[in-house]
Coordinates of C-alpha atoms in Angstrom, one line a residue:
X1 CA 206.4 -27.2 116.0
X2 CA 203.4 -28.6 115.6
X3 CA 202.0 -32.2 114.0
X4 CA 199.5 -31.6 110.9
X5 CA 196.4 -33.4 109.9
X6 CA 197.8 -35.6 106.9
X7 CA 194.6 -36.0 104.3
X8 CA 193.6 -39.6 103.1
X9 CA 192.6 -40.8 99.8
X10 CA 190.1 -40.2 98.4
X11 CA 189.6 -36.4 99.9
X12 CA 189.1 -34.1 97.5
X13 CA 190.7 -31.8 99.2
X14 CA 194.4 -33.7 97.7
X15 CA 192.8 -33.1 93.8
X16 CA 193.5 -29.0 94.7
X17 CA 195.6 -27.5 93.0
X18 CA 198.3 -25.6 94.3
X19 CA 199.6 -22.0 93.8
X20 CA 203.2 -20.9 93.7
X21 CA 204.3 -19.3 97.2
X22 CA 205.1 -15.4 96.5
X23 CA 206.0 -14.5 100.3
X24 CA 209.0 -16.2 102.1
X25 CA 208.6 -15.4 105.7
X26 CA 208.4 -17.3 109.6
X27 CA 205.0 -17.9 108.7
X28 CA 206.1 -20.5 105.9
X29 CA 209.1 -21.3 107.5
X30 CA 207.3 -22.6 110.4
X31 CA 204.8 -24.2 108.1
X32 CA 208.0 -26.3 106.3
X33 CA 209.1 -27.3 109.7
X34 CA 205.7 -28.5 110.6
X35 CA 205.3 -30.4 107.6
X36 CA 208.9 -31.9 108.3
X37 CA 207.5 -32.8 111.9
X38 CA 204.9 -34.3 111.1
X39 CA 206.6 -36.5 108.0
X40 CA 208.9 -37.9 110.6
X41 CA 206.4 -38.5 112.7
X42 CA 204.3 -40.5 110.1
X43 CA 207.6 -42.6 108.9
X44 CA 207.1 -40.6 105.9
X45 CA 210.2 -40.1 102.9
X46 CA 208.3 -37.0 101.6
X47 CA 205.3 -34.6 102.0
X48 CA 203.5 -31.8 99.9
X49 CA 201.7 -29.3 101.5
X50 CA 198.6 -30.5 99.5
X51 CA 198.5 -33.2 101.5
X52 CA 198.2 -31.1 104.8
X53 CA 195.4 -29.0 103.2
X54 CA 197.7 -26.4 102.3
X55 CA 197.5 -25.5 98.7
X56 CA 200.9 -24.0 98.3
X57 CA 203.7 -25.0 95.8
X58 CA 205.7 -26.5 98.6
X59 CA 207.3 -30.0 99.5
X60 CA 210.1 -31.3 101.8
X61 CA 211.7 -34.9 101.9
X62 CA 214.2 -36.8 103.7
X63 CA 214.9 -40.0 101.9
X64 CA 218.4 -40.8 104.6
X65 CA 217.8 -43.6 106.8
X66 CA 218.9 -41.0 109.7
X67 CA 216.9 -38.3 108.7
X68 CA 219.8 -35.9 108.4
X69 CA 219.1 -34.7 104.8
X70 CA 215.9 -32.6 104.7
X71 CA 215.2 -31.2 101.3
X72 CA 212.7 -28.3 100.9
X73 CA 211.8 -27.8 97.2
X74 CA 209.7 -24.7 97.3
X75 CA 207.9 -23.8 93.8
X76 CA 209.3 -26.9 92.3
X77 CA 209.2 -27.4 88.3
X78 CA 210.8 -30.4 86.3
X79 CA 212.5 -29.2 83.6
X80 CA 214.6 -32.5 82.5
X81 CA 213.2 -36.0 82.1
X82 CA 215.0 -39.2 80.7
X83 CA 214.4 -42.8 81.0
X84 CA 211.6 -45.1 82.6
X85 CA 211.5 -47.0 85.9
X86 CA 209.2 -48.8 87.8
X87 CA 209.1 -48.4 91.3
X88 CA 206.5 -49.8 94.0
X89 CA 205.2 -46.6 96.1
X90 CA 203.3 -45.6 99.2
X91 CA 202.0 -42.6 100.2
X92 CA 201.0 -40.7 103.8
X93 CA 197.7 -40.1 102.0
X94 CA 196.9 -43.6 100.9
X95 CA 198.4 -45.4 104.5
X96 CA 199.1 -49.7 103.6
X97 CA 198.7 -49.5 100.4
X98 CA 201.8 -50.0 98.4
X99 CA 201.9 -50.3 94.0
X100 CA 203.8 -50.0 90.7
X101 CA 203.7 -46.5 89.1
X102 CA 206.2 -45.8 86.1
X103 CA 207.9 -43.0 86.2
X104 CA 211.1 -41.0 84.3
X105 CA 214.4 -42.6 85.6
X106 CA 216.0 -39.4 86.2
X107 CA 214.5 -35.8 86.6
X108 CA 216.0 -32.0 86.6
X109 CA 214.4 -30.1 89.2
X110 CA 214.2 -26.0 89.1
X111 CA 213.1 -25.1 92.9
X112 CA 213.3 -22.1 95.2
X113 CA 214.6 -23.2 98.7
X114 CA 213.3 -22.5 102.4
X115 CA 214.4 -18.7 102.0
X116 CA 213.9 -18.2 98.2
X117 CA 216.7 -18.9 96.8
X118 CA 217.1 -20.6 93.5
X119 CA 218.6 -24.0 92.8
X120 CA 218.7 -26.9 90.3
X121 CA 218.9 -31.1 90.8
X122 CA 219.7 -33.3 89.1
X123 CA 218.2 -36.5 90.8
X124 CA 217.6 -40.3 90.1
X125 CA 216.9 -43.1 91.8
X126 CA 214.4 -42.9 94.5
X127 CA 215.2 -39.1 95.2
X128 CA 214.0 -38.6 91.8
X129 CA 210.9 -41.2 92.4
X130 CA 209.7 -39.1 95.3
X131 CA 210.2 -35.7 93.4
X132 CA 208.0 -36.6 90.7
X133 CA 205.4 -38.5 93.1
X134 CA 205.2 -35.3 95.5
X135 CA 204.7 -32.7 92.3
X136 CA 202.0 -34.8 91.5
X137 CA 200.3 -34.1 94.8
X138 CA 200.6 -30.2 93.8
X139 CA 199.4 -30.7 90.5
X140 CA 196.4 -33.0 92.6
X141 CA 197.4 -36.0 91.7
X142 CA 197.1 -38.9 93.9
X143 CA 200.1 -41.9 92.6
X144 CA 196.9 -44.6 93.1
X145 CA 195.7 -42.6 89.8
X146 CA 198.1 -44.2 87.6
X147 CA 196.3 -47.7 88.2
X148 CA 193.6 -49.3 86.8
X149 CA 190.2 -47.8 87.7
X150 CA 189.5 -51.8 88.9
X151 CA 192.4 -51.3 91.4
X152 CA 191.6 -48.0 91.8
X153 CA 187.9 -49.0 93.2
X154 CA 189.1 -51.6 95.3
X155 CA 191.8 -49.4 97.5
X156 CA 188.8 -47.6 97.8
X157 CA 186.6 -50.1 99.1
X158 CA 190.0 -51.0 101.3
X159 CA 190.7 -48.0 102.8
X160 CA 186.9 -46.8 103.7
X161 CA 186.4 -50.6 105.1
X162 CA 189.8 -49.7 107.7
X163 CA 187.7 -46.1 108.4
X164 CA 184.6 -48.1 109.9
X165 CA 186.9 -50.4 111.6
X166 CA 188.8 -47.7 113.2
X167 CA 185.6 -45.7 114.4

């Protein structure tokens, strides 16, 4: 397995959108347990493949404390939504910066899984938090987009002002 290059806001790379995956093979079998990799590796709940510059309908999550219940949701579509929540988030792509989004309270996911197979979820809670936030990432949506444009400029200014530190 290998550790991917996770892309940070603002790359416009993450605004891609991405297209379904037709062919289940090792090939993206090896590319899920990449992405798993390197989401454990980052301290990461969930990923998108959009987020590791590959443009394919694909996302896996852990949200268990011991990392012992990895979800692949391959092709995912929400076909339920009810309710509203408010939930603080963070994303690998936007690293330190942490902020409200609303959301639906509970989702119904239709997904294929690692080998194509179809399956259904029904999901609240934070499960259902990280579902909707890592289908935005395939629909190239970054969850910083649901804030102000003011708070929008200055995570900007944030994160490029860490980039010259860093350098």
């Amino acid at each position: 397995m290998a550790l991917l290059n996770i892309l940070h806001y603002p790359d416009e790379r993450l605004h891609t959108v991405a297209t379904p995956v037709q062919t289940f093979d090792d090939a993206l079998r090896i590319q899920i347990d990449n992405m798993f990799e390197t989401m454990y590796d980052a301290k990461g709940i969930g990923l998108a493949a959009t987020q590791v510059d590959f443009h394919k309908r694909l996302v896996v999550m852990d949200i268990s404390e011991d990392h012992n219940e990895p979800r692949v949701f391959v092709n995912p579509v929400i076909v339920e939504k009810e309710g509203e929540t408010v939930y603080e988030e963070g994303c690998l792509s936007v690293p330190g910066i942490y902020d409200k989004v609303t959301r639906a309270e509970k989702v119904k996911v239709r997904a294929l899984d690692r080998d194509g197979k179809e399956f259904e979820l029904e999901a609240d809670g934070l499960l259902a938090i990280c579902i909707q936030h890592e289908i935005d990432h395939l629909d190239g949506k970054v969850f910083v987009e649901y804030l102000s444009e003011m708070k929008q400029g200055r995570i900007r200014t944030k994160l490029k002002k860490r980039e010259r530190q860093n350098m």
